[in-house]
Coordinates of C-alpha atoms in Angstrom, one line a residue:
M1215 CA -19.8 19.3 -32.6
A1216 CA -16.7 19.3 -34.8
S1217 CA -15.9 22.9 -33.6
R1218 CA -16.2 21.8 -30.0
I1219 CA -13.8 18.9 -30.5
S1220 CA -11.4 21.2 -32.4
S1221 CA -11.6 23.8 -29.6
Y1222 CA -11.0 21.1 -27.0
W1223 CA -8.0 19.7 -28.9
N1224 CA -6.5 23.2 -29.2
L1225 CA -6.8 23.8 -25.5
H1226 CA -5.6 20.4 -24.3
K1227 CA -3.6 18.9 -27.2
L1228 CA -0.3 18.7 -25.1
S1229 CA -2.1 17.0 -22.3
I1230 CA -3.8 14.6 -24.7
L1231 CA -0.4 13.7 -26.2
L1232 CA 1.0 13.2 -22.7
V1233 CA -1.9 10.7 -22.0
L1234 CA -1.2 8.9 -25.3
A1235 CA 2.5 8.6 -24.4
S1236 CA 1.6 7.3 -21.0
L1237 CA -0.7 4.7 -22.5
L1238 CA 2.1 3.5 -24.7
F1239 CA 4.5 3.3 -21.8
Y1240 CA 2.0 1.4 -19.6
T1241 CA 1.3 -1.0 -22.5
S1242 CA 5.0 -1.7 -22.8
F1243 CA 5.2 -2.1 -19.0
A1244 CA 2.3 -4.6 -19.0
Y1245 CA 3.0 -6.7 -22.1
D1246 CA 6.7 -6.4 -22.9
L1247 CA 8.6 -6.3 -19.6
V1248 CA 10.3 -8.9 -17.5
R1249 CA 11.4 -7.9 -14.0
T1250 CA 15.0 -8.9 -14.6
D1251 CA 15.3 -6.2 -17.2
F1252 CA 16.0 -3.5 -14.7
I1253 CA 17.2 -0.8 -17.1
K1254 CA 14.0 -1.0 -19.1
L1255 CA 11.9 -1.1 -15.9
I1256 CA 13.3 2.0 -14.3
S1257 CA 13.4 3.9 -17.7
L1258 CA 9.6 3.3 -18.2
F1259 CA 8.8 4.0 -14.6
F1260 CA 10.8 7.3 -14.4
A1261 CA 9.2 8.4 -17.8
L1262 CA 5.7 7.6 -16.4
F1263 CA 6.4 9.5 -13.2
F1264 CA 7.5 12.6 -15.2
L1265 CA 4.4 12.4 -17.4
C1266 CA 2.3 12.1 -14.3
Y1267 CA 3.9 15.2 -12.9
K1268 CA 3.3 17.2 -16.1
L1269 CA -0.4 16.0 -16.4
I1270 CA -1.1 17.2 -12.9
Q1271 CA 0.7 20.4 -13.6
F1272 CA -1.2 21.2 -16.8
E1273 CA -4.7 19.8 -15.9
K1274 CA -5.0 19.9 -12.1
W1275 CA -8.4 21.6 -12.2
N1276 CA -9.7 19.4 -15.1
F1277 CA -10.9 16.6 -12.8
N1278 CA -12.8 14.7 -15.4
F1279 CA -9.9 14.6 -17.8
L1280 CA -7.5 13.3 -15.1
L1281 CA -10.0 10.8 -13.7
V1282 CA -10.7 9.3 -17.2
S1283 CA -6.9 9.2 -17.9
G1284 CA -6.3 7.3 -14.6
I1285 CA -9.0 4.8 -15.4
L1286 CA -7.6 4.2 -18.9
F1287 CA -4.1 3.7 -17.5
R1288 CA -5.5 1.0 -15.2
L1289 CA -7.5 -0.7 -18.0
I1290 CA -4.3 -1.4 -19.9
F1291 CA -3.4 -4.1 -17.3
L1292 CA -6.9 -5.7 -17.3
M1293 CA -6.1 -8.9 -19.2
V1294 CA -2.5 -9.6 -18.5
E1295 CA -0.7 -11.6 -15.8
P1296 CA 1.4 -9.6 -13.4
N1297 CA 5.0 -9.5 -14.4
L1298 CA 6.6 -8.1 -11.2
S1299 CA 4.9 -10.3 -8.6
Q1300 CA 3.7 -13.9 -8.2
D1301 CA 1.5 -13.3 -5.2
F1302 CA -1.7 -13.6 -7.3
Y1303 CA -1.2 -17.3 -7.5
R1304 CA -1.6 -17.5 -3.8
F1305 CA -4.6 -15.2 -3.9
I1306 CA -6.5 -17.4 -6.3
W1307 CA -5.4 -20.6 -4.4
D1308 CA -6.8 -19.2 -1.1
G1309 CA -10.0 -18.2 -3.0
E1310 CA -10.5 -21.7 -4.4
L1311 CA -10.0 -23.1 -0.9
V1312 CA -12.6 -20.9 0.6
L1313 CA -15.0 -21.8 -2.2
S1314 CA -14.4 -25.5 -1.4
G1315 CA -15.2 -24.9 2.3
I1316 CA -11.6 -25.3 3.4
N1317 CA -10.0 -22.9 5.9
P1318 CA -6.9 -21.4 4.3
Y1319 CA -5.3 -20.8 7.7
L1320 CA -5.2 -24.4 8.7
Q1321 CA -3.3 -26.2 5.9
T1322 CA -0.3 -25.1 3.8
P1323 CA -0.4 -25.5 0.0
D1324 CA 2.5 -28.0 0.2
A1325 CA 0.5 -30.2 2.7
I1326 CA -2.6 -30.1 0.5
M1327 CA -0.7 -31.1 -2.6
A1328 CA 1.1 -33.9 -0.7
N1329 CA -2.2 -35.1 0.6
G1330 CA -3.7 -35.3 -2.9
E1331 CA -7.3 -35.6 -1.7
I1332 CA -8.4 -32.0 -2.2
L1333 CA -9.1 -31.1 -5.9
L1334 CA -8.8 -27.4 -6.7
A1335 CA -9.1 -25.8 -10.1
N1336 CA -5.7 -25.2 -11.6
A1337 CA -4.1 -26.6 -8.4
K1338 CA -0.8 -27.6 -9.9
E1339 CA -0.3 -24.4 -11.8
L1340 CA -1.2 -22.3 -8.8
H1341 CA 1.0 -24.3 -6.5
N1342 CA 4.0 -24.0 -8.8
G1343 CA 3.4 -20.4 -9.5
M1344 CA 3.2 -19.1 -5.9
G1345 CA 6.8 -20.3 -5.2
S1346 CA 8.2 -22.5 -2.5
L1347 CA 8.2 -19.8 0.2
S1348 CA 4.5 -19.1 0.0
A1349 CA 3.6 -22.8 -0.5
R1350 CA 5.2 -24.0 2.7
H1351 CA 3.4 -21.4 4.9
F1352 CA -0.1 -20.8 6.1
S1353 CA -2.0 -18.0 4.6
N1354 CA -1.3 -14.6 6.2
Y1355 CA -4.1 -12.6 4.4
P1356 CA -6.9 -11.4 6.8
P1357 CA -10.5 -12.6 6.5
L1358 CA -12.1 -9.8 4.3
N1359 CA -9.2 -10.3 1.9
Q1360 CA -10.0 -14.0 1.7
L1361 CA -13.6 -13.1 0.9
L1362 CA -12.4 -11.0 -2.0
F1363 CA -10.2 -13.9 -3.2
A1364 CA -13.2 -16.2 -3.0
I1365 CA -15.4 -13.8 -5.0
S1366 CA -12.7 -13.5 -7.7
A1367 CA -12.3 -17.3 -7.9
F1368 CA -16.1 -17.7 -8.1
L1369 CA -16.7 -15.1 -10.7
G1370 CA -13.6 -16.1 -12.6
G1371 CA -15.2 -19.4 -13.5
K1372 CA -12.2 -21.6 -12.6
S1373 CA -10.0 -19.6 -15.0
I1374 CA -6.8 -17.9 -13.7
M1375 CA -7.3 -15.1 -16.2
G1376 CA -11.0 -14.8 -15.2
S1377 CA -10.0 -14.5 -11.6
L1378 CA -7.3 -11.9 -12.4
I1379 CA -9.9 -9.7 -14.3
V1380 CA -12.3 -9.8 -11.3
M1381 CA -9.5 -9.0 -8.8
R1382 CA -8.4 -6.1 -11.0
S1383 CA -12.0 -4.8 -11.3
I1384 CA -12.3 -4.8 -7.5
I1385 CA -8.9 -2.9 -7.1
I1386 CA -9.9 -0.4 -9.8
L1387 CA -13.2 0.3 -8.1
A1388 CA -11.4 0.7 -4.8
D1389 CA -9.1 3.3 -6.4
I1390 CA -12.1 5.2 -7.8
G1391 CA -13.6 5.1 -4.3
I1392 CA -10.4 6.6 -2.9
Y1393 CA -10.6 9.3 -5.5
Y1394 CA -14.2 10.1 -4.6
F1395 CA -13.8 10.1 -0.8
G1396 CA -10.3 11.5 -1.0
K1397 CA -11.7 14.7 -2.7
K1398 CA -14.3 15.1 0.0
L1399 CA -11.8 14.6 2.8
L1400 CA -9.4 17.1 1.2
R1401 CA -12.2 19.7 1.0
Y1402 CA -13.1 19.1 4.6
L1403 CA -9.4 19.6 5.6
N1404 CA -9.3 22.8 3.6
R1405 CA -6.7 21.4 1.1
S1406 CA -6.8 21.5 -2.6
P1407 CA -8.9 18.5 -3.9
H1408 CA -6.5 18.2 -6.9
L1409 CA -3.9 16.6 -4.5
I1410 CA -5.8 13.3 -4.8
F1411 CA -4.3 12.9 -8.3
W1412 CA -0.9 12.4 -6.7
Y1413 CA -2.4 9.2 -5.6
F1414 CA -4.7 8.4 -8.5
L1415 CA -2.2 9.0 -11.3
N1416 CA 0.9 7.9 -9.4
P1417 CA 2.7 5.2 -11.5
L1418 CA 3.6 3.1 -8.4
I1419 CA 0.0 2.9 -7.4
I1420 CA -1.2 2.0 -10.9
I1421 CA 1.6 -0.6 -11.4
E1422 CA 1.6 -2.2 -8.0
L1423 CA -2.2 -2.3 -7.4
T1424 CA -3.9 -2.8 -10.8
G1425 CA -0.8 -4.2 -12.5
N1426 CA 0.6 -6.5 -9.7
L1427 CA -2.7 -7.1 -7.9
H1428 CA -1.8 -6.1 -4.4
F1429 CA -4.8 -5.2 -2.1
E1430 CA -3.3 -2.2 -0.3
G1431 CA -5.6 0.0 -2.3
V1432 CA -8.7 -1.8 -1.0
M1433 CA -7.4 -1.4 2.6
L1434 CA -6.8 2.3 1.9
F1435 CA -10.3 2.7 0.4
F1436 CA -12.0 1.5 3.6
F1437 CA -9.6 3.6 5.7
I1438 CA -10.2 6.9 3.8
W1439 CA -14.0 6.1 3.9
G1440 CA -13.6 5.8 7.6
L1441 CA -11.8 9.1 7.8
C1442 CA -14.7 10.7 5.9
F1443 CA -17.1 9.3 8.4
L1444 CA -15.0 10.8 11.2
S1445 CA -15.2 14.2 9.4
A1446 CA -19.0 13.9 9.5
N1447 CA -19.0 12.9 13.2
K1448 CA -20.3 9.4 12.4
W1449 CA -18.0 7.4 14.7
L1450 CA -20.0 4.1 14.4
F1451 CA -19.7 4.0 10.6
A1452 CA -16.1 5.0 10.9
A1453 CA -15.4 2.1 13.3
I1454 CA -17.0 -0.4 10.8
A1455 CA -15.0 1.1 7.9
F1456 CA -11.7 0.9 9.9
A1457 CA -12.5 -2.7 10.9
C1458 CA -13.0 -3.6 7.2
S1459 CA -9.6 -1.9 6.4
I1460 CA -7.9 -4.0 9.1
S1461 CA -9.6 -7.1 7.8
V1462 CA -8.0 -6.5 4.4
K1463 CA -4.5 -5.7 5.8
L1464 CA -3.4 -5.5 9.4
V1465 CA -1.5 -2.2 9.0
P1466 CA -4.1 0.2 10.5
L1467 CA -4.0 -1.7 13.8
M1468 CA -1.0 0.5 14.7
F1469 CA -3.2 3.6 14.7
L1470 CA -5.8 2.4 17.2
P1471 CA -4.3 4.0 20.4
L1472 CA -4.3 7.4 18.7
F1473 CA -8.1 7.5 18.8
V1474 CA -8.1 7.8 22.6
T1475 CA -7.1 11.4 22.4
Y1476 CA -9.2 12.1 19.3
F1477 CA -12.5 10.8 20.8
G1478 CA -11.8 11.1 24.6
F1479 CA -11.8 8.1 26.9
M1480 CA -15.5 7.1 27.0
K1481 CA -16.3 7.6 23.4
S1482 CA -13.1 5.8 22.3
I1483 CA -14.3 2.8 24.3
R1484 CA -17.5 2.7 22.3
F1485 CA -15.5 3.1 19.1
Y1486 CA -13.2 0.2 20.0
V1487 CA -16.1 -2.1 20.9
A1488 CA -17.8 -1.4 17.6
L1489 CA -14.6 -1.9 15.7
G1490 CA -13.8 -5.1 17.6
I1491 CA -17.2 -6.6 17.0
T1492 CA -16.9 -6.0 13.3
I1493 CA -13.5 -7.6 13.1
L1494 CA -14.8 -10.6 15.1
L1495 CA -17.7 -11.0 12.7
C1496 CA -15.2 -11.1 9.8
L1497 CA -13.1 -13.7 11.6
L1498 CA -16.1 -15.9 12.6
P1499 CA -16.2 -18.0 9.4
F1500 CA -12.5 -18.9 9.8
Y1501 CA -12.4 -19.4 13.6
S1502 CA -10.7 -22.5 15.0
I1503 CA -8.4 -23.3 17.9
E1504 CA -5.4 -23.6 15.5
F1505 CA -6.2 -20.4 13.6
F1506 CA -4.6 -17.9 16.0
N1507 CA -1.4 -19.9 16.5
N1508 CA -0.9 -20.5 12.7
Y1509 CA -1.7 -16.9 11.8
A1510 CA 0.5 -15.4 14.5
N1511 CA 3.4 -17.6 13.5
T1512 CA 3.1 -16.8 9.8
V1513 CA 2.8 -13.0 10.4
G1514 CA 5.7 -13.2 12.8
L1515 CA 8.0 -14.5 10.0
W1516 CA 7.9 -11.1 8.3
F1517 CA 9.4 -9.5 11.4
S1518 CA 12.1 -12.0 12.1
N1519 CA 13.0 -14.0 9.0
F1520 CA 12.9 -11.8 5.9
E1521 CA 14.8 -8.7 4.7
F1522 CA 14.3 -6.6 1.6
N1523 CA 14.8 -2.9 0.9
A1524 CA 15.5 -2.1 4.5
S1525 CA 17.0 1.3 5.6
L1526 CA 17.9 1.5 9.3
Y1527 CA 18.1 -2.3 9.6
N1528 CA 20.7 -2.4 6.8
I1529 CA 22.8 0.2 8.6
I1530 CA 22.7 -1.7 11.9
K1531 CA 23.4 -5.0 10.0
Q1532 CA 26.5 -3.6 8.3
I1533 CA 27.9 -2.3 11.7
A1534 CA 27.0 -5.4 13.6
V1535 CA 28.6 -7.8 11.1
K1536 CA 31.9 -5.9 11.5
F1537 CA 31.7 -6.9 15.2
D1538 CA 31.1 -10.6 14.2
A1539 CA 27.3 -10.6 14.7
K1540 CA 25.6 -13.4 12.8
P1541 CA 23.0 -12.0 10.4
W1542 CA 20.4 -14.8 11.0
E1543 CA 20.5 -14.2 14.7
L1544 CA 20.6 -10.4 14.3
I1545 CA 17.3 -10.2 12.3
K1546 CA 15.5 -12.4 14.9
T1547 CA 16.6 -10.1 17.7
Y1548 CA 15.9 -7.0 15.7
G1549 CA 12.5 -8.3 14.7
K1550 CA 11.6 -8.7 18.4
L1551 CA 12.6 -5.2 19.3
V1552 CA 10.7 -3.3 16.5
P1553 CA 7.2 -3.9 17.9
Y1554 CA 8.3 -2.5 21.3
I1555 CA 9.8 0.6 19.6
M1556 CA 6.6 1.1 17.7
I1557 CA 4.4 0.7 20.7
G1558 CA 6.5 3.3 22.6
F1559 CA 6.3 5.8 19.7
V1560 CA 2.6 5.3 19.2
L1561 CA 1.9 5.9 22.9
L1562 CA 4.2 9.0 22.8
L1563 CA 2.1 10.5 20.0
T1564 CA -1.1 9.4 21.7
F1565 CA -0.5 11.1 25.0
F1566 CA 1.9 13.9 24.1
R1567 CA 0.4 15.2 20.9
D1568 CA -3.0 17.0 20.5
N1569 CA -4.8 14.6 18.1
K1570 CA -8.2 16.2 18.6
K1571 CA -8.2 17.7 15.1
L1572 CA -8.6 15.3 12.2
S1573 CA -5.7 16.9 10.3
V1574 CA -3.3 16.3 13.3
L1575 CA -4.6 12.7 13.7
I1576 CA -3.8 11.9 10.1
S1577 CA -0.4 13.5 10.5
S1578 CA 0.3 11.4 13.5
M1579 CA -0.8 8.3 11.5
L1580 CA 1.6 9.3 8.8
W1581 CA 4.6 9.5 11.2
V1582 CA 3.7 6.2 12.8
L1583 CA 3.6 4.4 9.5
A1584 CA 6.7 6.2 8.2
L1585 CA 8.7 5.1 11.3
Y1586 CA 7.4 1.6 10.9
Y1587 CA 8.7 1.3 7.4
F1588 CA 12.0 3.0 8.3
L1589 CA 12.5 0.4 11.0
S1590 CA 11.2 -2.6 9.0
S1591 CA 13.6 -5.2 7.6
T1592 CA 11.2 -5.8 4.7
V1593 CA 9.8 -2.9 2.6
H1594 CA 8.4 -4.1 -0.7
P1595 CA 7.4 -1.3 -3.1
W1596 CA 3.6 -1.8 -2.6
Y1597 CA 3.9 -1.5 1.2
I1598 CA 4.4 2.3 1.0
I1599 CA 1.1 2.8 -1.0
F1600 CA -0.8 3.4 2.3
L1601 CA 1.8 6.0 3.2
A1602 CA 1.5 7.7 -0.2
G1603 CA -2.3 7.7 0.3
L1604 CA -2.1 9.3 3.7
T1605 CA 0.4 12.0 2.7
V1606 CA -1.9 13.8 0.3
F1607 CA -4.0 14.8 3.4
T1608 CA -1.0 16.3 5.2
E1609 CA 1.5 19.0 4.6
Y1610 CA 4.3 16.5 4.0
R1611 CA 5.4 15.1 0.5
F1612 CA 8.4 13.0 1.2
P1613 CA 6.4 9.7 0.8
L1614 CA 5.7 10.9 -2.8
A1615 CA 9.4 11.1 -3.4
W1616 CA 9.6 7.6 -2.0
T1617 CA 7.1 6.3 -4.5
L1618 CA 9.6 7.4 -7.2
A1619 CA 12.8 6.2 -5.5
I1620 CA 11.6 2.8 -4.3
I1621 CA 11.6 1.5 -7.8
L1622 CA 15.3 1.2 -7.4
S1623 CA 14.7 -1.8 -5.0
Y1624 CA 13.7 -3.9 -8.1
S1625 CA 17.4 -4.0 -8.9
A1626 CA 17.5 -7.1 -6.7
Y1627 CA 15.6 -9.1 -9.3
E1628 CA 18.3 -8.4 -11.9
N1629 CA 20.5 -10.8 -10.0
P1630 CA 19.6 -14.5 -10.3
E1631 CA 20.1 -14.9 -6.5
F1632 CA 18.0 -11.8 -5.8
K1633 CA 20.9 -10.1 -4.1
E1634 CA 20.2 -6.5 -3.3
N1635 CA 22.4 -3.7 -4.7
L1636 CA 23.3 -1.6 -1.6
G1637 CA 24.3 1.3 -3.8
F1638 CA 20.8 1.6 -5.2
L1639 CA 19.4 1.3 -1.7
L1640 CA 21.7 4.1 -0.5
I1641 CA 20.4 6.4 -3.4
E1642 CA 16.8 5.5 -2.6
Y1643 CA 17.0 6.4 1.1
L1644 CA 19.2 9.4 0.6
I1645 CA 16.4 10.8 -1.6
V1646 CA 13.7 9.9 1.0
F1647 CA 15.5 11.1 4.2
G1648 CA 16.9 14.1 2.4
F1649 CA 13.5 15.2 1.2
M1650 CA 12.0 14.5 4.7
A1651 CA 14.7 16.5 6.4
Y1652 CA 14.2 19.4 4.0
E1653 CA 10.4 19.4 4.6
I1654 CA 10.8 19.3 8.4
Y1655 CA 13.2 22.2 8.3
K1656 CA 11.0 24.2 5.8
L1657 CA 7.8 23.6 7.7
K1658 CA 9.4 24.4 11.0
G1659 CA 10.6 27.7 9.6
Q1660 CA 7.2 28.6 8.3
K1661 CA 5.6 27.9 11.6
L1662 CA 8.2 30.0 13.4
R1663 CA 7.5 32.9 11.0
I1664 CA 3.8 32.6 11.6
H1665 CA 4.3 32.5 15.3
K1666 CA 6.5 35.7 15.2
N1667 CA 4.0 37.5 13.1

């Protein structure tokens, strides 16, 4: 036994030391970092990204080693409050409402606190913690997400920390599911299964999902599960899985038209019916006449009222302001145009690209999502996790460069007024667009050489 341990150490000692260093950095990130300390934040993050790269480089065929390492990195965050996001307060608040039989889409936290009749566990702390912006709006989290909040609140035993542990456990299990089904999907697509570690060990994924408790990973789990069902020609189970993904976060709704050319017209109708019925079943417990109006208005705010880490929008804004445009009017007009641009682009890919192969379908989804985030006026770091998850199944890698560069957007929190540093945003998007342009040029050249041969 001792000789086997000694032999393993000799073979993998450098990788083990890299894991230990990563554990120390993640511990510092979780327990000894405030988001206003931007220099420390990016120093830790860049170091972790470098260690992630070296671990995959050294151990890419040692799947068990990298899997256990990724789980250990996540467990570091298990019993600590998120330090880069306060959204978890709203998650627990919504969960407590659902447990009390109250529809979270019908009353704002401010209205509930002003009323004073509804008693929730830790109500005052949750209300103060979520911030004034969240407290004055209705919930914008889809029904299956609400169920996960309720489970977390119930199993958490009216304790904020207990609820956090349950939520983290759900998110970690979802990431393990992504690892499992992601490997299967990569093998089906004839791609190296070790590519899944660019998701599983990526510091942005670990910090924003397990650390900051965003549920993009749960959405991605159902979505990749659905893609696995597609690879096995099980369209009904795929429809149910995609519906669950949409019921966690609405993002996959953008991809639905693409299935027309993947399935063909008649089969796609059956697929859409199954998907629609599943979504309606998820919605049923929350249905009311006011629900759709409140939810649509709340979601609409993200298109027309908020801006953070935008790329193309910031360029348009800087030009428009020079011609005396008013920023608060510009963002509303811009927010109304973006959905029409996206609909046009999705329809273009639907009817003018051959999406019959699963690999091409996933690539089309990648470009739809990439364009959406390039056009968006708000791109928080955790938003691009879905993009990073999709990219490992394609031949493009620019979203992985974005998972490194997007940490620069946290420079806004260094300023007490949360004012963005346009210099850092310029560096971020030069990296992303530069890498993307290089890949398009490189892949186009490769395809031309293959065609000539």
